[in-house]
CSV table of C-alpha atoms in Angstrom, one decimal:
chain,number,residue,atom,x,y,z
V,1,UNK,CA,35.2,18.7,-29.3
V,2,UNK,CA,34.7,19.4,-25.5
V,3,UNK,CA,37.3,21.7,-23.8
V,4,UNK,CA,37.4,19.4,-20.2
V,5,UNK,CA,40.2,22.3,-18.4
V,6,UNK,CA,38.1,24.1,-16.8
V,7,UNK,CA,34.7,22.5,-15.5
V,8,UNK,CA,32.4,24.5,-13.4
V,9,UNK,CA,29.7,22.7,-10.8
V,10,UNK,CA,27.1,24.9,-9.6
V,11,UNK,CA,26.0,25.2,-6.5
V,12,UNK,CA,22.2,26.6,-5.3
V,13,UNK,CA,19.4,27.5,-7.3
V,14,UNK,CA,19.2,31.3,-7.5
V,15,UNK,CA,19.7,34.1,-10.4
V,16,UNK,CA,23.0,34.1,-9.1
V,17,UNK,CA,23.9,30.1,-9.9
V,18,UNK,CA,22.4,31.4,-13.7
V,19,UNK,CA,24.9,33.8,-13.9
V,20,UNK,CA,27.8,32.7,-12.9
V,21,UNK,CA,27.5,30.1,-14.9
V,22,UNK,CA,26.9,31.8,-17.8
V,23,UNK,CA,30.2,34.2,-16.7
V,24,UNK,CA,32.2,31.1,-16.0
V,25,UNK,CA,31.4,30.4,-20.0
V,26,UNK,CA,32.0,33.9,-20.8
V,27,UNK,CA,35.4,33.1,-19.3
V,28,UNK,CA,35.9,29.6,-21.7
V,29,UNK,CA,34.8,27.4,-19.0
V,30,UNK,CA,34.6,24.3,-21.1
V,31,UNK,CA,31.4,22.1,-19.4
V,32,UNK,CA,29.1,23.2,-16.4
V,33,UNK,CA,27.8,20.5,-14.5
V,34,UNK,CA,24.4,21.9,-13.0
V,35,UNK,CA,24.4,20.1,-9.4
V,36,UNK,CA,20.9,21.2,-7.5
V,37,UNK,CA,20.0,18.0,-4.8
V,38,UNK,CA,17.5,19.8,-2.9
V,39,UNK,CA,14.3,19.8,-4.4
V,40,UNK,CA,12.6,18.1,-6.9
V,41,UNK,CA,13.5,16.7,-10.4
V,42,UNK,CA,10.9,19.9,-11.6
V,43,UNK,CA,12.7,22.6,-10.1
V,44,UNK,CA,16.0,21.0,-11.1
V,45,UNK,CA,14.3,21.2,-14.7
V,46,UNK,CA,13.7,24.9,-14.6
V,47,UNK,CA,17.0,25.5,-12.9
V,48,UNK,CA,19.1,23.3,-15.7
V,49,UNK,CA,16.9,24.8,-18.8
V,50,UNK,CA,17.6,28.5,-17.0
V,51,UNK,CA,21.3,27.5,-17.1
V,52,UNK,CA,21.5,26.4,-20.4
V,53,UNK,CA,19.9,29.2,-21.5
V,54,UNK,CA,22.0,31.6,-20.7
V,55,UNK,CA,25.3,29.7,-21.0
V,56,UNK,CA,24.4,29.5,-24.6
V,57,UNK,CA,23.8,32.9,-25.1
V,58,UNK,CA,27.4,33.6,-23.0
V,59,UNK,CA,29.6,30.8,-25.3
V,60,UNK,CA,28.2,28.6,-27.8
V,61,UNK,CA,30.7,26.0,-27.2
V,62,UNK,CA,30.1,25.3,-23.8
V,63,UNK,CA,28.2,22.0,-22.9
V,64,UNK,CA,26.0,21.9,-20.1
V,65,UNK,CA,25.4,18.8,-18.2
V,66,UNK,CA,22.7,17.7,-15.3
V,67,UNK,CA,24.4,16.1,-11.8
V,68,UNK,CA,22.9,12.6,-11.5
V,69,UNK,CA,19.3,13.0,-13.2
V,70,UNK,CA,19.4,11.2,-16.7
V,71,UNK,CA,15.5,12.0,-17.0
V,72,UNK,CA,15.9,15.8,-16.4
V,73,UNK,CA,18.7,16.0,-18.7
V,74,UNK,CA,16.7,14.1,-21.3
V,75,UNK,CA,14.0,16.1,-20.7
V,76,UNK,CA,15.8,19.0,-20.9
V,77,UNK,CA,16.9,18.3,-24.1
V,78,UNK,CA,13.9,17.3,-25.8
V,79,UNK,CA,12.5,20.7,-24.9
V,80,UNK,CA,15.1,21.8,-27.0
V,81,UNK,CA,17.4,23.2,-24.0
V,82,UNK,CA,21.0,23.3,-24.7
V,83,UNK,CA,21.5,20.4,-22.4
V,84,UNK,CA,24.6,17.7,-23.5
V,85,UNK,CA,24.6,15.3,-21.0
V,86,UNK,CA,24.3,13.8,-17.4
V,87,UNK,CA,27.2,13.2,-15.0
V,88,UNK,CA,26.8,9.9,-12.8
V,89,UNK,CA,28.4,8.9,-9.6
V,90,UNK,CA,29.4,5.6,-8.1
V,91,UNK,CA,25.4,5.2,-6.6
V,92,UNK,CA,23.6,6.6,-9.4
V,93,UNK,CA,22.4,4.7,-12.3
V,94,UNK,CA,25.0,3.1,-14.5
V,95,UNK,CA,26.5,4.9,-17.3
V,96,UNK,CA,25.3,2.4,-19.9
V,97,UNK,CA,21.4,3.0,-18.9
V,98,UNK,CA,22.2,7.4,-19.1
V,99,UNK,CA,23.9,6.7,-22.6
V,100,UNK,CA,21.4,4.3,-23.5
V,101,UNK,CA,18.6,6.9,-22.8
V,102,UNK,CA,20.3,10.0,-24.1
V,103,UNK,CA,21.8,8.4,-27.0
V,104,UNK,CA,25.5,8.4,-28.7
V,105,UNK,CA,25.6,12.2,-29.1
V,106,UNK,CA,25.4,12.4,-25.2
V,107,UNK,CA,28.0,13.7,-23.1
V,108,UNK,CA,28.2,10.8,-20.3
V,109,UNK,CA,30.6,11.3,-17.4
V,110,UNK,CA,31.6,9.1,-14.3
V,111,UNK,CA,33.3,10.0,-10.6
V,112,UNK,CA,35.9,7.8,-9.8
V,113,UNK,CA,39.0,8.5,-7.8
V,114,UNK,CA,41.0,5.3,-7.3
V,115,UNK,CA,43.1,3.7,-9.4
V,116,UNK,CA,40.4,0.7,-9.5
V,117,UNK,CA,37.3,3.0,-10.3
V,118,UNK,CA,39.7,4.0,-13.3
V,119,UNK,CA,40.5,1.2,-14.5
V,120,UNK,CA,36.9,-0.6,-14.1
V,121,UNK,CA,35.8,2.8,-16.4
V,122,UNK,CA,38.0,2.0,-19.4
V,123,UNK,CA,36.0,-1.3,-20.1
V,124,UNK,CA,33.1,1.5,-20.1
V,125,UNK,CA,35.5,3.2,-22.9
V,126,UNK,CA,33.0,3.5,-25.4
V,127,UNK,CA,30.2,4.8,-23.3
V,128,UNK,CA,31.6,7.4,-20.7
V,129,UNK,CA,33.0,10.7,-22.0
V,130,UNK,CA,35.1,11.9,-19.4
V,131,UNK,CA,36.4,10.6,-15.8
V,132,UNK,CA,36.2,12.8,-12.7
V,133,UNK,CA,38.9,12.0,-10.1
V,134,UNK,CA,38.5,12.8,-7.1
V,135,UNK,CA,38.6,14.1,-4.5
V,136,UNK,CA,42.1,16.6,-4.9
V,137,UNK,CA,41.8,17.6,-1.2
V,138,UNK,CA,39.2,16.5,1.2
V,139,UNK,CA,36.3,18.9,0.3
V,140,UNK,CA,33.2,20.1,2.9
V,141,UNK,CA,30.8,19.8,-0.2
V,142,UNK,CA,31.0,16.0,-0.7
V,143,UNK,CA,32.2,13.4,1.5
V,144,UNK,CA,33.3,10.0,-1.2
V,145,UNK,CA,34.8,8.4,1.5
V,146,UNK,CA,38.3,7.7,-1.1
V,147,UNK,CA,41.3,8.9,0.2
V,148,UNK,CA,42.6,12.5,-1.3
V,149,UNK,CA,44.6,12.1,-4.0
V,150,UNK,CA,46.8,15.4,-3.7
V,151,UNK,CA,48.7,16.1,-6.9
V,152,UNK,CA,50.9,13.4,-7.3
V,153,UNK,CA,48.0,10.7,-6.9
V,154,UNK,CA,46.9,11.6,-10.6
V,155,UNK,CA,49.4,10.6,-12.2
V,156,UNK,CA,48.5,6.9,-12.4
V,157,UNK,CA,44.9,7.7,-13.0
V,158,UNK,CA,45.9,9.5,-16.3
V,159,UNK,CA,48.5,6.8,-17.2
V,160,UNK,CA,45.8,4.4,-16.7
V,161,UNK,CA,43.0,5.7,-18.4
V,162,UNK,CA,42.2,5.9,-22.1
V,163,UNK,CA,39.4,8.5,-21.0
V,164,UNK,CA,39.6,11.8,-20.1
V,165,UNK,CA,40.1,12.3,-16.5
V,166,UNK,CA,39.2,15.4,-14.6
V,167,UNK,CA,40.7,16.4,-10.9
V,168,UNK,CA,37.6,17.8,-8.6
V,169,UNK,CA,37.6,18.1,-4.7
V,170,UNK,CA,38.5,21.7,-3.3
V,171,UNK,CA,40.6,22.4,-6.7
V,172,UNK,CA,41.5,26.0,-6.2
V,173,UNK,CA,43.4,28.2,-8.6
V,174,UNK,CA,46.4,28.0,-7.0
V,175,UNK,CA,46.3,24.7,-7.6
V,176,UNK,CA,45.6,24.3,-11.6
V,177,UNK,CA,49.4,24.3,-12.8
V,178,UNK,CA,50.8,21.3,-11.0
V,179,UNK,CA,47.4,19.7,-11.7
V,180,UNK,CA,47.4,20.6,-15.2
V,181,UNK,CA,51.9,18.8,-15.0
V,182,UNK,CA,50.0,15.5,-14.1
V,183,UNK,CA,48.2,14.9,-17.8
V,184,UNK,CA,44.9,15.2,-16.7
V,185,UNK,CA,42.5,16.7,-19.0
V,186,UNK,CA,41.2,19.9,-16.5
V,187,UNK,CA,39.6,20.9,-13.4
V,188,UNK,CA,36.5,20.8,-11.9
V,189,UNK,CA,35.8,23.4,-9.1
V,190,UNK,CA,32.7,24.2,-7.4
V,191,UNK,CA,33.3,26.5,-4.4
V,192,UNK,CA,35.6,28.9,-5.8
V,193,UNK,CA,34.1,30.3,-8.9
V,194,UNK,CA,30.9,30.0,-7.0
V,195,UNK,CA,31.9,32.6,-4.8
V,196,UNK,CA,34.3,34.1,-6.9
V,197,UNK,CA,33.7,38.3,-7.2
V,198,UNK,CA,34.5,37.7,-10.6
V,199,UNK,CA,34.2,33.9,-11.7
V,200,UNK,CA,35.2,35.3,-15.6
V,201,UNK,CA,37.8,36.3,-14.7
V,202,UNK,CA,39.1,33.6,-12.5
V,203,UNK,CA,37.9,31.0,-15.0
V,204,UNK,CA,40.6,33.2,-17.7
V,205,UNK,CA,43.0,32.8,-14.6
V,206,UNK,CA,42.0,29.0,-14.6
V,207,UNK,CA,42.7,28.5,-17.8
V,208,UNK,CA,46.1,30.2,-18.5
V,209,UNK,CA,47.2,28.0,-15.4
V,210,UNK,CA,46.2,25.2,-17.1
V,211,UNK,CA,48.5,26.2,-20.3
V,212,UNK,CA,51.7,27.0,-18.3
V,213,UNK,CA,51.0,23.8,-15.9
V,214,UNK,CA,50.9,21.9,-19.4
V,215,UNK,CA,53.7,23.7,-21.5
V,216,UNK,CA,55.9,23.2,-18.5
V,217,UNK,CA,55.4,19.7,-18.3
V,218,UNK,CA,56.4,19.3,-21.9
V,219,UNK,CA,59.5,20.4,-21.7
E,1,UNK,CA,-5.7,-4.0,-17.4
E,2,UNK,CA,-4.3,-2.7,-14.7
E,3,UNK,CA,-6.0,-3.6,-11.3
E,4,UNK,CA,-6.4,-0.5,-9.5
E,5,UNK,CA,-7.8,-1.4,-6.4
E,6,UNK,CA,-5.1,-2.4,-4.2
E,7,UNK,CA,-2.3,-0.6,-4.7
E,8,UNK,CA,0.8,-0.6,-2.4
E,9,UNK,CA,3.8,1.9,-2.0
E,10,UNK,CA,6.6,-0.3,-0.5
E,11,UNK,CA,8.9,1.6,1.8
E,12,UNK,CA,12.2,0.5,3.1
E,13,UNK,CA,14.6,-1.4,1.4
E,14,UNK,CA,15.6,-4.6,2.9
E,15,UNK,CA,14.3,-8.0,2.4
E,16,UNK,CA,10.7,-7.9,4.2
E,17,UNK,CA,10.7,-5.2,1.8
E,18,UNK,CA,10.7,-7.5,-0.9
E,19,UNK,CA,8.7,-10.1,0.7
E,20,UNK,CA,5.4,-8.3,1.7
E,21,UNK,CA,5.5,-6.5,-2.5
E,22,UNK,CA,5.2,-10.4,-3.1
E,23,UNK,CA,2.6,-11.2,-0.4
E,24,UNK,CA,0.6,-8.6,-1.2
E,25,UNK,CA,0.8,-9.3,-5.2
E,26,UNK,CA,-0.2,-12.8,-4.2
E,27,UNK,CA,-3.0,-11.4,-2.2
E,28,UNK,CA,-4.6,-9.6,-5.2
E,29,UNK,CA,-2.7,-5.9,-5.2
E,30,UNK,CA,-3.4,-4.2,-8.7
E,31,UNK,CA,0.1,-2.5,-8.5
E,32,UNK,CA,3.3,-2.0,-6.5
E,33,UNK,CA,4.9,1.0,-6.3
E,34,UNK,CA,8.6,1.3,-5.1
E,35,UNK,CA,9.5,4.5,-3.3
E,36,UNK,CA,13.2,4.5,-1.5
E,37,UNK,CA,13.8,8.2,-1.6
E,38,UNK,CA,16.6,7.7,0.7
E,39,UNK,CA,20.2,6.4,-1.4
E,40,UNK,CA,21.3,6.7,-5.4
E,41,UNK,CA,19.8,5.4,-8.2
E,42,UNK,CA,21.8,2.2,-8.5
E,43,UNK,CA,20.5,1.2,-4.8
E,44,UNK,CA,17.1,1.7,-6.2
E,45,UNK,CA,17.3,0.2,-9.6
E,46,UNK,CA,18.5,-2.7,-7.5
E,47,UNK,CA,15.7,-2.7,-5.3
E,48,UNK,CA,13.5,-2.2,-8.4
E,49,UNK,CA,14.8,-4.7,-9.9
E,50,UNK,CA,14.8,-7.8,-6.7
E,51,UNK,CA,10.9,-6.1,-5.7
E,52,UNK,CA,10.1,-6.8,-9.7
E,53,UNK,CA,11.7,-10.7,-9.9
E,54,UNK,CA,9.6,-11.3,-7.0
E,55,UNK,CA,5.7,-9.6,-7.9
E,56,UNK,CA,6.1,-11.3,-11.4
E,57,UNK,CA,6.8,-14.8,-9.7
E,58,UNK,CA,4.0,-13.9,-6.9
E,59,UNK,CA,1.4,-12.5,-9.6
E,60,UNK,CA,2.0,-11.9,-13.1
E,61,UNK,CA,-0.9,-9.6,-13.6
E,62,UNK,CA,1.0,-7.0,-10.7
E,63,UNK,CA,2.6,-4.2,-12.1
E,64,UNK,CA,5.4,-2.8,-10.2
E,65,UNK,CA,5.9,1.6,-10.7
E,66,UNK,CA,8.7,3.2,-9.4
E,67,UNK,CA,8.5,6.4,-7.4
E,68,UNK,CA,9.7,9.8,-9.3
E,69,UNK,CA,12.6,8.1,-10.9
E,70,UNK,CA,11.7,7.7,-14.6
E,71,UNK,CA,15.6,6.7,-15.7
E,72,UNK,CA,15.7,4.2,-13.6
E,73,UNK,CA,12.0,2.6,-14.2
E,74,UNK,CA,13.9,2.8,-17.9
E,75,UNK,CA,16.9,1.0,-17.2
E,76,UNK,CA,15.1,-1.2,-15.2
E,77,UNK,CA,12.8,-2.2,-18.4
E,78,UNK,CA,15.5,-2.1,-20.3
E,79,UNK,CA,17.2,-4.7,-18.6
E,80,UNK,CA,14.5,-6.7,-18.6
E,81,UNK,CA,13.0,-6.2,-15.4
E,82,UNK,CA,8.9,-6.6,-15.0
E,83,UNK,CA,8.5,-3.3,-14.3
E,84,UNK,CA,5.8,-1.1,-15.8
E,85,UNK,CA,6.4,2.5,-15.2
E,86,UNK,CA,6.5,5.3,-13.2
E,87,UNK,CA,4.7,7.4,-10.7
E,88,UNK,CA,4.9,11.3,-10.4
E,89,UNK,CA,4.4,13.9,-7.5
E,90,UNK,CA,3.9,17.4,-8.7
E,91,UNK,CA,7.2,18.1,-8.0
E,92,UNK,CA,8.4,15.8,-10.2
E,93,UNK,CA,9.3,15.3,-13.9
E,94,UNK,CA,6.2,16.8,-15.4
E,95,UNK,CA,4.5,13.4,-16.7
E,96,UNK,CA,4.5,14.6,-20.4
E,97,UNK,CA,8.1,13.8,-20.3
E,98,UNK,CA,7.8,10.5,-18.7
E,99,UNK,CA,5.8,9.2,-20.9
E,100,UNK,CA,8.1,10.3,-23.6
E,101,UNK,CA,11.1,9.0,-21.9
E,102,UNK,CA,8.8,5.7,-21.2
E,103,UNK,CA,6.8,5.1,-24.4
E,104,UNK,CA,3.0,4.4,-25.1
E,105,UNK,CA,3.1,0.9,-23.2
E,106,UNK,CA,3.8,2.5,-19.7
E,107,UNK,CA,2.3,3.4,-17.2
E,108,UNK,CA,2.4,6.7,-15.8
E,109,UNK,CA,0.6,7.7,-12.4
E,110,UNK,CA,0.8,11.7,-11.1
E,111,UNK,CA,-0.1,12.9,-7.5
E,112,UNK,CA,-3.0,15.4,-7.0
E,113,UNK,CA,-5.4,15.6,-4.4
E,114,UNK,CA,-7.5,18.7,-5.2
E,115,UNK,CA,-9.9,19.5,-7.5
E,116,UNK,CA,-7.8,22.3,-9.2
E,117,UNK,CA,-5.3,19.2,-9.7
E,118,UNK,CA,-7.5,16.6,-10.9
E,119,UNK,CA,-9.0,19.2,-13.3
E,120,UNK,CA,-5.5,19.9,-14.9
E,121,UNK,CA,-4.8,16.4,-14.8
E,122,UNK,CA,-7.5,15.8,-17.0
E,123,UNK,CA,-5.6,17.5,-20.3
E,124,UNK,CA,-3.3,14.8,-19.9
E,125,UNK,CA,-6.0,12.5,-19.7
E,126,UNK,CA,-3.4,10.4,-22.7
E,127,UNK,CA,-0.6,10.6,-20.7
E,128,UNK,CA,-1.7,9.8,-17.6
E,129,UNK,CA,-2.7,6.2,-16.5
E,130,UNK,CA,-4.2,7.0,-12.7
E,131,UNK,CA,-4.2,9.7,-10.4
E,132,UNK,CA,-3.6,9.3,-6.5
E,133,UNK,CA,-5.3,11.6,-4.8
E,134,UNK,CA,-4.6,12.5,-1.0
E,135,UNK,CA,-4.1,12.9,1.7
E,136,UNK,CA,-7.1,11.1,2.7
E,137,UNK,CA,-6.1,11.8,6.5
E,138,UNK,CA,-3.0,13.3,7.8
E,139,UNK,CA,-0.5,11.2,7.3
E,140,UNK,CA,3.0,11.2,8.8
E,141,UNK,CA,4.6,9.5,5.6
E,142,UNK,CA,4.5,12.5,3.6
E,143,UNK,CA,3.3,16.1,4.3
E,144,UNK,CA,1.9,17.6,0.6
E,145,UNK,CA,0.6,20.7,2.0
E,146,UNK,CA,-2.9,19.9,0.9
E,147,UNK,CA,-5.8,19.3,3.4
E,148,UNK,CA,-7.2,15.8,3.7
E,149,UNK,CA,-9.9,15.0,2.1
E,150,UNK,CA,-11.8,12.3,4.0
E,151,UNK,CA,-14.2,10.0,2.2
E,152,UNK,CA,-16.8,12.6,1.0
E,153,UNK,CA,-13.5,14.5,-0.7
E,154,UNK,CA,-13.1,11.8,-3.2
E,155,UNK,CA,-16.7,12.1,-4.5
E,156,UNK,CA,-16.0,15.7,-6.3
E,157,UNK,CA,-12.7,14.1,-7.5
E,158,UNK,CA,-14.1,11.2,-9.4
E,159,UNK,CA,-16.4,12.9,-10.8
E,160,UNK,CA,-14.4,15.8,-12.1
E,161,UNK,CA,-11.8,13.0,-13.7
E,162,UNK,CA,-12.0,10.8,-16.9
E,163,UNK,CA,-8.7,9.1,-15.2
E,164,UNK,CA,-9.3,6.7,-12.6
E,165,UNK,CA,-8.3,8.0,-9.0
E,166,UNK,CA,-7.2,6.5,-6.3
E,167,UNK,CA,-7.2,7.2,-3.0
E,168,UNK,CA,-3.9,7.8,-1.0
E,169,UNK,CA,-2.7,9.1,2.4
E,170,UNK,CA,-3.2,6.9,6.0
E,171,UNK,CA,-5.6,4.8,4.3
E,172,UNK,CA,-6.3,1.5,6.5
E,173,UNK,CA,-8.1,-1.4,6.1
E,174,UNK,CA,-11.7,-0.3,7.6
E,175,UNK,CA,-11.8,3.2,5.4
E,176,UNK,CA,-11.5,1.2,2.2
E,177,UNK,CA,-15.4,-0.1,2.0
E,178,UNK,CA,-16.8,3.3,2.6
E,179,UNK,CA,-14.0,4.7,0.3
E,180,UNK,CA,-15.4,2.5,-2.5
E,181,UNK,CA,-18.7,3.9,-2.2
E,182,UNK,CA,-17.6,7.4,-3.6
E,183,UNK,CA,-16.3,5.9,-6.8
E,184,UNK,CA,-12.8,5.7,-6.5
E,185,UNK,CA,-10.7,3.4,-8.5
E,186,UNK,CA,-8.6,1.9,-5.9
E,187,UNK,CA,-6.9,2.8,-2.4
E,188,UNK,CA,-3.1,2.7,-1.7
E,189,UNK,CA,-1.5,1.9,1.2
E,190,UNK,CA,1.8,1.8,2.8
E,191,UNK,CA,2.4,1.6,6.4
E,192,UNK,CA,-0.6,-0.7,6.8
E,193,UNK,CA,0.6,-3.6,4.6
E,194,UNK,CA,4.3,-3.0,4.9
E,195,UNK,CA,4.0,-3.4,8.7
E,196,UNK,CA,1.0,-6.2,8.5
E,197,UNK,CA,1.8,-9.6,10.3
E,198,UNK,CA,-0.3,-11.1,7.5
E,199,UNK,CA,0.4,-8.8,4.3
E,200,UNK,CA,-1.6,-11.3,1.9
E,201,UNK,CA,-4.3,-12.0,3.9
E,202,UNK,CA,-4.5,-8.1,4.6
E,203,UNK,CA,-4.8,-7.4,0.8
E,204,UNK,CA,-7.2,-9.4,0.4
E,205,UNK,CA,-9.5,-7.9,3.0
E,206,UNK,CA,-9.0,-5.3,1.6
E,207,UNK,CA,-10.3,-6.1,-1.6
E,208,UNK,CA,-13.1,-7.6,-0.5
E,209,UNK,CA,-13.9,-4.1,1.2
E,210,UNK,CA,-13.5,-2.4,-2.1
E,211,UNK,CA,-16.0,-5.0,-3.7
E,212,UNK,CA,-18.7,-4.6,-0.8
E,213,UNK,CA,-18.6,-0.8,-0.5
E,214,UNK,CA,-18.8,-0.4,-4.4
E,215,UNK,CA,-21.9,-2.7,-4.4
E,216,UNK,CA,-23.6,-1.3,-1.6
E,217,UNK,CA,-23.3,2.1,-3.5
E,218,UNK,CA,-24.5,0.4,-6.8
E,219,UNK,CA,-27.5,-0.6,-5.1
């Protein structure tokens, strides 16, 4: 089972993306999406088999999975790197190609962020893992062009989706509790562990958020 | 067998795109390679796909490659898209995994362009299909770092390789007999077909220039 609350994206390619990825999973961060543009599908390689290394060492039970390049993450994986999967947006290859390729064990996940996008996904049910939903807040790192959804706006995307479905676009940790009220499975955040001067423990924060945000909402 | 003689890189991604793959298919070229670094993966699995529909109609003996994108030469196949396999810079996928990803049927083409390169290249002489080697002259296309080569660089090449090599990098029209002299499987092209009035009639120039220059040498 994949813990979706807390989702890290990296950002660079340094020793310092390595380890705070492998801190964030220290902290219980449940999937790390390793997100490297720049550069070539070789130094995203090394970068995503670096990751995977030493998020494995940090917590076994975190699944590590390659922004947009289905061929690295397969090729990460037949090298025997702790690689689980690819995450696709709306322009990269279709999610039934990336599952095709890396087979049913595959994690396989899908941006989205309207209510559309959701629902087109759950005829895709049986092939994509998990949703991302975004973006929470219009974020500098990625411009969608979807309107931000704030906290209220997920509401219908959970009640509409079968899948998983994860809030990402300038999700702090301030934020994670009233996300967490909505139903959605968890957070993605980029920036903010990142730069965090101690992602652990901010995943930890991340996480008990999460629980009160979800406890709260049951009652 | 693959053709290597004429090979052209398409670039762009519109539809005299599409039409001068065609033309130059019907004019005789060996293989097309599609390269559209700029957009995602489903803009270029669609431009893979429409550049494939229409080489197969022009020429059935044309194979079409795509540039650095193994998943989406994959899904492309997959689908059932005419399209071959894939070709590799050195900063891409290393071609081992390619041809994994791709199986024994594809083809697989890798970048090099100095002798250090082709050497290397040869211990994947079962992986690898053809090797471009450039830049024959500066080129503004793409700046690898390497020094051109000119026409007597291709001679230590070719012989240094069991794979055939072909020659890439500004190549136009009146280098390719004197090119063809040294031993080289084939020349690709880009700017010089894709922005020919007469793409079909300019392939076939050209390999009639092949043809003269590797007699004259035979002789």
């Amino acid at each position: 089972m994949t813990d979706w609350r807390m989702y890290l994206v990296t950002s660079g390619n340094d020793r310092r993306t390595v380890e705070v990825a492998a801190a964030a999973a220290r902290g219980g961060a449940g999937v790390v999406q390793v997100r490297h543009k720049q550069g070539g599908d070789r130094e995203l390689l090394a970068l995503v088999t670096a990751v995977a290394a030493a998020v494995e060492r940090a917590n076994p039970d975190t699944r590590v999975v390659v922004d947009d390049a289905t061929d690295v993450a397969w090729a990460a994986r037949r090298a025997g790197a702790a690689v689980h999967g690819v995450h696709l947006g709306q322009d990269d290859l279709p999610v039934e190609a990336a599952r095709q390729i890396l087979g049913p064990d595959a994690l396989v996940g899908l941006t989205t962020g309207t209510l559309e996008l959701v629902q087109r996904a759950q005829q895709q049910a049986g092939v994509v893992d998990y949703l991302g939903a975004g973006p929470f807040r219009p974020t500098p790192t990625k411009d969608s062009g979807r309107a931000p959804l704030g906290v209220e706006g997920y509401r219908p995307l959970v009640q509409a989706s079968r899948i998983p479905v994860l809030a990402i676009g300038d999700v702090t940790p301030a934020d994670v509790e009233a996300l967490a009220g909505t139903g959605i499975a968890g957070v993605c955040m980029v920036r903010h562990v990142m730069q965090a001067a101690d992602p652990e423990a901010l995943v930890r924060g991340v996480l008990a958020g999460y629980e009160r945000g979800r406890l709260a909402a049951q009652t």
